[in-house]
Amino acid sequence: MTNEQPPLPSITPLYEPYYRYTRQHELRMQRCRDCGHVRYPFAALCPVCHSEGAEWSRMSGRGAVASFAICHQAFHPWFQSRLPYNVALVDLEEGPRVPTNIVGVRNEDIRIGMSVEAEFEDVTDEITLVKFRPRGPGGKQDNPAH
Amino acid sequence: MRVQHLRAMAAVVGVGKSVIGRNLEVDALTLMSHAFKAALEDSGLKKEEVDGLIVNTGGAECDRLPQLLGIDVQWSSQTWSHGRMSGIILEWAAMVVHAGLARNVLCIAGYSSHAVRTRTVRGGSGEAYRAGGGPHWEAPEYGIIHPGTLPALAFQRYCHLYGYKPELLGAVPVAQRKHASLNPDAVYRQRITLDDYKKARFVVEPLRLYDFAVVNDGAVALIVSSADRAGACRKPPVYLSGMQGMQGGKEWVIFSRSNMGVAQQSLSRDARRVNRAVYEMAGVEPKDIDVVEIYDSFSPEVIFDLEDFGFCPPGEALGWIQGGRIEPGGDLPVNTHGGHLSEGMLGGFNHLAEAVRQARGECGERQAPNARLVQYTLGPGVSIIFRGG
């Protein structure tokens, strides 16, 4: 099992620019050229105004934990030696709510509303994942909006 | 949208189930054949009178199944192999018989663990690894692989927003196991206590072992006929009094609800789905419903649906269900067969079968008293109100 590879995302044409930027340690998402809406999941059309024009706009990387859960059972061999691990949803300042992991904090100290910032984890030469770390001293700058 | 003219246009006239069990080593087609034969006998129809077919599960194609079952169909179709299709299949059948495209439509689903094992990719569903993410918003690269991770995330947020201790969720599996203890078909019939629940291991915290559906084999068949023909069948017809289709949109996330799931954006984060169409069509209100069968692959779905379908105000269901309210003899019995958590996972088809049987009053020990209006609900807005004759 020690040679087991982590599960990796399939890169579709819609997602190729996202991963191209994360390789450079930049978090970018599609921003509508017409109405400014930030699209997630990535799509051919803006769900608000149906514009097809979008630019890969750089995100602040700041957000807040919307929810989290702790996995105590591995459903892929890669995670067997990593139990228990956390999974989370983070609300980016720009709007999208993305799936991720929270790093740099013990699972029992993760809180909904916790302010976090993006961190880049190079998994392979091709794939860099965006994870989030508590922001500020001890991650105590909670977002009261949550 | 007002569709009262479709009220009770069709009825379920036959219900049948195969044996339900874990690792039966029987293929799904065999189980489906048994379910069909039972449903046919229940209806009193001859097999030659079944002229429509909708198949829920893959591996049993809608052009092959008629050969195996010995029926000639003039209208057939098939859906993706997901339980979320269960309710709309019945609704679709109702519309088909109402339109006159077929007279008696067989709706059928069958599951076998053999098929599950062969489609599994290294643990969890192979579907989780499809390009662009899994069908329940799985993201394997972050370890979001089991579909139960999604309701765990939603339920954690629910508890945060409304100030609950997550362990209160135990009231759902405890109640359903109590129902299942009265159901000879159920895979798990041993009653459990809240203490047993709290001692069970976490799978995806805050969800514990008892919050997850059974993985099992089995099949269910239902036969739908137009209301004007239904009276000639063996048993009293159970009418589809109201129905509401599957919803989709920016706030729709499977196993979750508004503002609690993956990928929702701030556009309408406080929006709340309003599930009124099913009641308007049936001409009833939530307070009139005698029994509810809720699609429950994971316990939180029961909480979410009780709120989304107006049985409780938002944020109150987890408190409201405490103290036996959804148990046998409670104010609102929920999942009287034990649901996916205890009777077995048959993609909601077992809920539909139970709804019909409760509305007929033929459920024996587990029969809810005076059950005339029985409602089926499924997270993405799907609902049917069944009315006994």
XYZ file of C-alpha atoms in Angstrom:
535
model
C 0.000 0.000 0.000
C 2.952 2.340 0.488
C 3.251 2.811 -3.270
C -0.408 3.770 -3.542
C -0.942 7.002 -5.466
C -3.356 9.669 -4.235
C -6.604 10.036 -6.180
C -6.126 12.794 -8.730
C -8.714 14.887 -10.550
C -9.327 14.377 -14.262
C -8.434 17.581 -16.029
C -11.183 18.505 -18.466
C -10.771 21.407 -20.902
C -12.924 23.573 -18.607
C -10.637 22.875 -15.640
C -7.285 22.988 -17.467
C -6.650 26.729 -16.827
C -7.504 26.320 -13.121
C -4.821 23.651 -12.711
C -2.371 25.550 -14.928
C -2.600 28.467 -12.469
C -2.508 26.358 -9.316
C 0.757 24.848 -10.599
C 2.064 28.438 -10.455
C 0.559 28.752 -6.965
C -2.161 31.115 -8.076
C -5.836 30.609 -7.279
C -7.817 31.842 -10.241
C -11.447 31.331 -11.214
C -13.641 32.297 -14.132
C -15.007 35.814 -13.724
C -17.749 36.886 -16.128
C -16.561 39.646 -18.476
C -20.068 41.089 -18.576
C -21.555 40.921 -15.088
C -18.513 40.095 -12.955
C -20.031 36.970 -11.412
C -17.400 34.438 -10.333
C -18.325 31.024 -11.736
C -17.927 27.836 -9.774
C -18.136 25.076 -10.880
C -16.462 26.180 -14.088
C -18.832 26.443 -17.023
C -19.213 27.589 -20.604
C -21.894 30.139 -19.729
C -22.366 32.602 -16.906
C -25.364 31.233 -14.946
C -26.420 34.807 -14.136
C -26.279 36.606 -17.517
C -25.437 33.812 -19.998
C -22.371 35.607 -21.267
C -19.765 33.273 -22.697
C -16.951 35.713 -21.970
C -14.845 35.037 -18.918
C -11.377 35.767 -17.647
C -9.365 33.692 -15.192
C -9.372 36.190 -12.400
C -7.021 35.975 -9.437
C -8.781 35.337 -6.124
C -7.668 36.870 -2.834
C -7.248 33.370 -1.419
C -9.106 34.481 1.697
C -12.259 32.834 2.902
C -14.125 31.305 5.810
C -14.952 27.721 6.745
C -18.600 27.049 5.809
C -18.549 23.486 7.104
C -16.259 20.553 7.773
C -16.392 16.850 8.571
C -13.888 14.317 9.838
C -13.452 11.106 7.857
C -12.763 8.102 10.103
C -12.909 5.489 7.362
C -10.856 5.366 4.160
C -12.729 4.816 0.895
C -9.485 4.954 -1.078
C -6.239 3.262 0.057
C -4.324 6.550 -0.037
C -6.254 7.804 2.978
C -5.832 4.644 5.101
C -2.661 5.895 6.817
C -4.040 9.449 7.050
C -7.098 8.762 9.231
C -8.791 10.650 10.658
C -8.587 13.446 8.101
C -10.743 16.513 7.604
C -12.720 17.662 4.599
C -14.197 21.133 4.411
C -16.181 23.661 2.436
C -14.676 27.148 2.256
C -16.559 30.261 1.177
C -14.134 32.415 -0.804
C -14.433 36.187 -0.329
C -15.367 36.410 -4.007
C -18.374 34.093 -3.586
C -17.700 30.478 -4.559
C -17.973 27.705 -1.978
C -15.258 25.146 -2.687
C -14.426 21.667 -1.337
C -11.007 21.432 0.300
C -8.991 20.364 3.352
C -7.945 22.566 6.263
C -4.231 22.353 7.104
C -2.097 23.736 9.915
C -4.689 23.077 12.624
C -5.782 20.028 14.624
C -9.056 18.504 13.458
C -10.655 19.199 16.834
C -9.830 22.906 16.545
C -11.536 23.486 13.187
C -14.574 25.745 13.526
C -17.271 26.958 11.168
C -16.646 30.648 10.473
C -12.876 30.340 10.954
C -10.966 32.727 8.660
C -8.646 30.877 6.331
C -6.258 31.543 3.466
C -5.255 29.455 0.485
C -2.154 27.309 0.520
C -0.813 25.296 -2.410
C 0.113 21.631 -2.181
C 2.074 20.199 -5.105
C 0.809 16.622 -5.308
C 2.451 15.708 -8.638
C 4.250 17.685 -11.346
C 0.853 18.231 -12.968
C -1.490 18.666 -10.046
C -1.349 21.260 -7.313
C -4.277 21.282 -4.896
C -5.578 24.343 -3.086
C -5.943 23.848 0.640
C -6.644 26.367 3.374
C -4.863 27.342 6.591
C -6.219 29.391 9.502
C -5.382 33.050 9.023
C -4.028 35.432 11.630
C -2.781 34.615 15.113
C -4.017 31.156 15.944
C -6.748 31.432 13.316
C -8.892 33.329 15.800
C -10.173 35.961 13.381
C -13.550 34.393 12.972
C -15.950 35.746 10.459
C -19.076 36.885 12.303
C -21.101 36.549 9.087
C -20.947 32.781 9.543
C -48.270 26.397 -11.171
C -51.639 24.777 -10.568
C -52.181 21.262 -11.748
C -55.206 20.128 -9.758
C -56.714 18.647 -12.907
C -54.101 15.905 -12.658
C -55.077 14.975 -9.095
C -55.683 11.229 -8.761
C -55.447 10.655 -12.517
C -53.572 7.419 -11.849
C -53.211 4.806 -9.160
C -50.839 2.117 -7.997
C -52.643 -1.198 -8.436
C -49.874 -3.673 -7.651
C -46.828 -3.823 -5.412
C -44.232 -6.567 -5.098
C -40.878 -7.096 -3.461
C -38.207 -9.742 -3.724
C -36.390 -10.979 -0.657
C -34.092 -8.271 0.752
C -30.723 -9.277 2.174
C -27.006 -8.727 2.254
C -24.820 -10.608 -0.237
C -27.572 -12.876 -1.517
C -25.391 -13.880 -4.487
C -28.416 -13.521 -6.732
C -28.314 -11.291 -9.773
C -30.559 -8.247 -9.988
C -32.567 -9.619 -12.929
C -33.652 -12.629 -10.883
C -34.644 -10.400 -7.983
C -36.577 -8.129 -10.354
C -38.372 -11.127 -11.833
C -39.530 -12.165 -8.354
C -40.671 -8.621 -7.559
C -42.617 -8.392 -10.815
C -44.364 -11.709 -10.279
C -45.383 -10.602 -6.778
C -46.657 -7.227 -8.018
C -48.637 -8.866 -10.798
C -50.301 -11.256 -8.385
C -51.011 -8.365 -6.010
C -52.758 -6.467 -8.828
C -54.757 -9.359 -10.241
C -53.662 -8.312 -13.759
C -52.429 -10.821 -16.325
C -48.901 -10.308 -17.587
C -50.340 -9.679 -21.060
C -52.029 -6.564 -19.688
C -48.731 -4.908 -18.691
C -47.856 -2.751 -21.678
C -45.531 -0.117 -20.242
C -42.192 -0.268 -18.467
C -39.804 2.093 -16.726
C -36.581 0.653 -15.347
C -34.610 2.533 -12.711
C -31.466 0.476 -12.476
C -28.804 -0.216 -15.053
C -27.804 -3.736 -16.047
C -31.434 -4.566 -16.793
C -32.148 -2.780 -20.025
C -35.678 -1.741 -20.823
C -35.563 -3.657 -24.116
C -34.176 -6.832 -22.553
C -36.290 -6.989 -19.429
C -39.594 -7.528 -21.314
C -38.114 -10.679 -22.866
C -37.161 -12.005 -19.452
C -40.508 -11.109 -17.884
C -42.625 -12.293 -20.788
C -44.353 -8.983 -21.403
C -44.949 -6.992 -24.582
C -44.598 -3.297 -23.942
C -45.568 -0.463 -26.255
C -43.983 2.286 -24.159
C -40.764 1.853 -22.208
C -37.952 3.901 -20.795
C -35.054 3.810 -18.419
C -33.270 6.155 -16.054
C -29.834 6.564 -14.601
C -29.219 4.034 -11.772
C -29.798 6.407 -8.910
C -32.517 6.300 -6.262
C -33.193 9.978 -6.810
C -35.151 8.835 -9.909
C -37.578 6.665 -7.912
C -40.376 9.175 -7.371
C -40.302 10.714 -10.804
C -40.501 7.265 -12.389
C -43.868 6.763 -10.709
C -44.955 10.270 -11.741
C -43.854 9.596 -15.290
C -45.852 6.343 -15.322
C -48.913 8.247 -14.100
C -48.589 10.718 -16.960
C -48.099 7.922 -19.488
C -51.285 6.091 -18.474
C -53.170 9.385 -18.235
C -52.082 10.281 -21.769
C -53.153 6.865 -23.010
C -49.728 5.798 -24.259
C -49.991 2.638 -22.146
C -52.583 1.125 -19.822
C -50.525 -0.554 -17.093
C -46.946 0.558 -16.533
C -44.463 -1.541 -14.600
C -41.980 0.551 -12.577
C -39.078 -1.515 -11.356
C -35.702 -1.317 -9.619
C -33.293 -4.069 -8.604
C -29.995 -4.036 -6.756
C -27.421 -6.716 -6.169
C -24.169 -6.408 -4.268
C -22.555 -8.429 -7.025
C -23.157 -5.518 -9.385
C -21.948 -3.039 -6.776
C -18.711 -4.982 -6.305
C -18.002 -5.086 -10.002
C -18.494 -1.358 -10.498
C -16.512 -0.346 -7.420
C -13.161 1.284 -8.054
C -10.815 0.824 -5.114
C -13.476 1.435 -2.492
C -16.418 3.801 -2.768
C -18.389 4.316 -5.919
C -16.464 4.460 -9.169
C -18.709 7.349 -10.161
C -16.945 9.540 -7.611
C -13.939 9.660 -9.943
C -15.695 10.925 -13.044
C -14.284 14.016 -14.736
C -15.465 17.252 -13.168
C -16.461 15.568 -9.870
C -18.823 12.838 -8.718
C -22.629 12.840 -8.969
C -22.975 13.753 -5.295
C -20.235 16.423 -5.510
C -17.524 13.971 -4.549
C -13.990 15.386 -4.834
C -11.694 12.373 -4.311
C -8.541 14.494 -4.439
C -9.642 16.035 -1.135
C -10.896 12.737 0.288
C -14.570 13.497 -0.392
C -15.259 10.010 -1.759
C -18.184 8.428 0.073
C -21.516 10.091 -0.779
C -22.197 10.293 2.977
C -19.532 12.968 3.261
C -21.923 15.479 1.711
C -24.771 15.098 4.225
C -22.124 15.111 6.989
C -20.929 18.530 5.810
C -24.497 19.822 5.466
C -25.571 18.471 8.850
C -22.537 19.967 10.612
C -23.539 23.344 9.230
C -27.183 22.780 10.179
C -26.152 22.113 13.805
C -23.959 25.216 13.767
C -26.685 27.477 12.358
C -29.384 26.267 14.748
C -27.326 25.439 17.836
C -27.855 21.666 18.115
C -25.681 18.879 19.465
C -25.162 16.520 16.486
C -25.835 13.424 18.624
C -29.555 14.364 18.681
C -29.625 12.901 15.175
C -29.669 9.462 16.820
C -33.434 9.841 17.201
C -33.760 9.064 13.472
C -32.051 5.639 13.345
C -33.521 4.702 16.742
C -37.055 5.427 15.475
C -36.524 3.659 12.179
C -35.092 0.581 13.823
C -38.200 0.492 16.031
C -40.357 0.494 12.893
C -38.113 -2.140 11.287
C -38.467 -4.408 14.323
C -42.125 -4.766 13.260
C -41.255 -5.471 9.619
C -40.444 -9.101 8.741
C -38.772 -8.001 5.467
C -36.204 -5.723 7.137
C -32.497 -6.566 7.033
C -31.910 -5.128 10.542
C -34.709 -5.698 13.094
C -32.831 -5.485 16.386
C -33.896 -2.320 18.228
C -31.193 0.147 19.246
C -31.100 2.825 21.945
C -29.679 6.346 21.853
C -26.839 4.985 23.952
C -26.072 2.340 21.307
C -26.095 5.131 18.744
C -23.639 7.277 20.681
C -21.297 4.317 21.190
C -21.218 3.462 17.481
C -18.141 4.493 15.514
C -17.972 7.621 13.421
C -17.779 7.016 9.686
C -17.771 10.633 8.576
C -18.052 12.656 11.790
C -20.595 13.907 12.849
C -22.330 10.898 11.186
C -22.060 7.479 12.814
C -22.503 3.961 11.530
C -26.278 3.942 12.157
C -26.733 7.093 10.036
C -25.833 5.174 6.866
C -28.074 3.059 4.629
C -27.722 -0.696 4.586
C -25.889 -2.093 1.545
C -27.993 -5.021 0.345
C -29.653 -6.858 -2.506
C -33.307 -6.748 -3.478
C -35.890 -5.546 -5.962
C -39.252 -3.775 -5.916
C -41.939 -3.517 -8.590
C -45.004 -1.283 -8.753
C -47.741 -1.254 -11.400
C -49.424 2.037 -12.263
C -52.772 2.253 -14.069
C -55.082 5.083 -15.022
C -57.680 5.897 -12.390
C -60.607 4.756 -14.533
C -59.140 1.260 -14.948
C -57.699 0.906 -11.466
C -60.982 0.004 -9.787
C -61.121 -3.334 -11.625
C -57.961 -4.617 -9.954
C -57.759 -7.068 -7.079
C -57.110 -4.549 -4.304
C -58.438 -1.034 -3.740
C -56.449 1.454 -5.834
C -54.053 3.845 -4.147
C -54.252 7.148 -6.008
C -51.397 9.507 -6.782
C -53.274 12.422 -5.325
C -50.499 14.986 -5.599
C -47.056 14.948 -7.087
C -44.091 17.206 -7.453
C -41.081 16.665 -9.685
C -37.376 16.858 -9.172
C -36.002 20.348 -8.824
C -32.677 21.756 -9.882
C -30.927 25.085 -9.725
C -28.281 27.114 -8.029
C -29.456 26.199 -4.552
C -30.135 22.552 -5.269
C -27.505 20.221 -3.842
C -28.176 16.543 -3.293
C -28.146 15.297 0.328
C -28.116 18.895 1.474
C -30.273 21.974 1.503
C -30.067 25.662 0.847
C -26.895 27.272 2.191
C -25.467 24.001 3.498
C -23.949 22.215 0.529
C -21.083 22.283 -1.909
C -20.697 24.869 -4.653
C -23.568 27.122 -3.628
C -22.874 30.772 -4.217
C -23.887 33.887 -2.360
C -26.449 34.893 -4.991
C -29.318 33.582 -2.940
C -27.673 31.969 -0.006
C -30.612 32.473 2.295
C -33.141 31.278 -0.208
C -35.268 28.374 0.895
C -36.929 25.894 -1.353
C -40.668 26.059 -1.173
C -42.261 22.683 -1.665
C -45.914 23.547 -2.097
C -46.894 22.052 -5.444
C -47.520 18.563 -4.095
C -49.938 19.899 -1.473
C -51.724 22.209 -3.909
C -52.289 19.374 -6.350
C -53.581 17.045 -3.629
C -55.621 19.790 -1.990
C -54.203 19.016 1.451
C -51.723 20.506 3.924
C -48.786 18.926 5.791
C -50.969 18.655 8.925
C -53.336 16.334 7.018
C -50.607 13.769 6.230
C -50.804 10.555 8.273
C -47.468 8.899 7.453
C -44.310 10.087 5.666
C -41.806 7.870 3.893
C -38.593 9.897 3.467
C -35.718 8.901 1.194
C -33.009 8.258 3.762
C -29.647 7.079 2.520
C -28.309 9.121 5.447
C -30.176 10.265 8.584
C -29.868 14.036 7.969
C -32.165 13.731 4.941
C -35.056 13.041 7.311
C -34.344 16.284 9.181
C -34.013 18.326 5.997
C -37.176 16.951 4.373
C -39.345 17.460 7.464
C -38.465 21.149 7.182
C -38.489 21.484 3.404
C -41.947 19.912 3.162
C -43.439 22.085 5.874
C -43.808 19.630 8.762
C -41.585 21.896 10.888
C -40.291 25.449 10.527
C -36.650 25.786 9.379
C -34.205 24.752 12.069
C -36.754 22.943 14.237
C -36.896 19.376 12.933
C -33.971 18.037 14.945
C -35.645 19.159 18.150
C -39.145 18.207 16.986
C -38.334 14.549 16.347
C -37.054 13.937 19.873
C -39.214 11.956 22.280
C -40.702 9.441 19.872
C -42.665 11.730 17.564
C -41.656 9.818 14.389
C -41.700 6.365 16.030
C -44.503 3.791 15.861
C -47.497 5.359 17.623
C -45.964 8.852 17.335
C -47.661 11.996 15.988
C -46.095 11.483 12.555
C -44.703 8.011 11.881
C -41.746 8.306 9.470
C -40.308 5.426 7.448
C -42.657 2.804 8.808
C -40.747 0.001 7.046
C -37.434 1.057 8.599
C -36.232 2.989 5.567
C -32.875 2.575 3.904
C -31.258 2.721 7.342
C -32.900 -0.519 8.547
C -35.163 -2.265 6.040
C -32.612 -1.933 3.280
C -31.429 0.293 0.443
C -33.676 -0.135 -2.561
C -33.358 3.334 -4.010
C -36.590 4.679 -2.573
C -38.659 1.998 -4.310
C -39.191 0.290 -0.962
C -40.506 3.595 0.405
C -42.977 3.786 -2.476
C -44.092 0.202 -1.865
C -44.518 0.912 1.840
C -46.501 4.096 1.146
C -48.969 2.145 -1.002
C -49.314 -0.633 1.568
C -49.789 1.816 4.441
C -52.493 3.601 2.435
C -54.176 0.211 1.906
C -53.920 -0.534 5.614
C -52.251 -3.903 5.063
C -49.011 -3.470 7.028
C -49.869 -5.709 9.967
C -48.014 -4.956 13.182
C -46.362 -1.853 11.785
C -49.546 -0.391 10.280
C -50.062 3.245 11.276
C -53.648 3.725 12.495
C -56.053 5.385 10.020
C -53.346 5.989 7.436
C -55.186 7.425 4.461
C -52.776 10.086 3.205
C -49.215 8.822 2.920
C -46.495 11.057 1.519
C -43.205 10.154 -0.143
C -40.460 12.776 -0.121
C -36.964 12.824 -1.581
C -34.424 15.623 -1.025
C -34.411 17.283 -4.433
C -38.071 18.295 -4.081
C -39.619 15.067 -5.324
C -42.849 14.131 -3.587
C -45.987 12.090 -4.063
C -49.053 12.100 -1.847
C -50.816 8.730 -1.966
C -54.455 8.481 -1.027
C -56.074 5.220 -0.099
C -59.550 4.449 -1.413
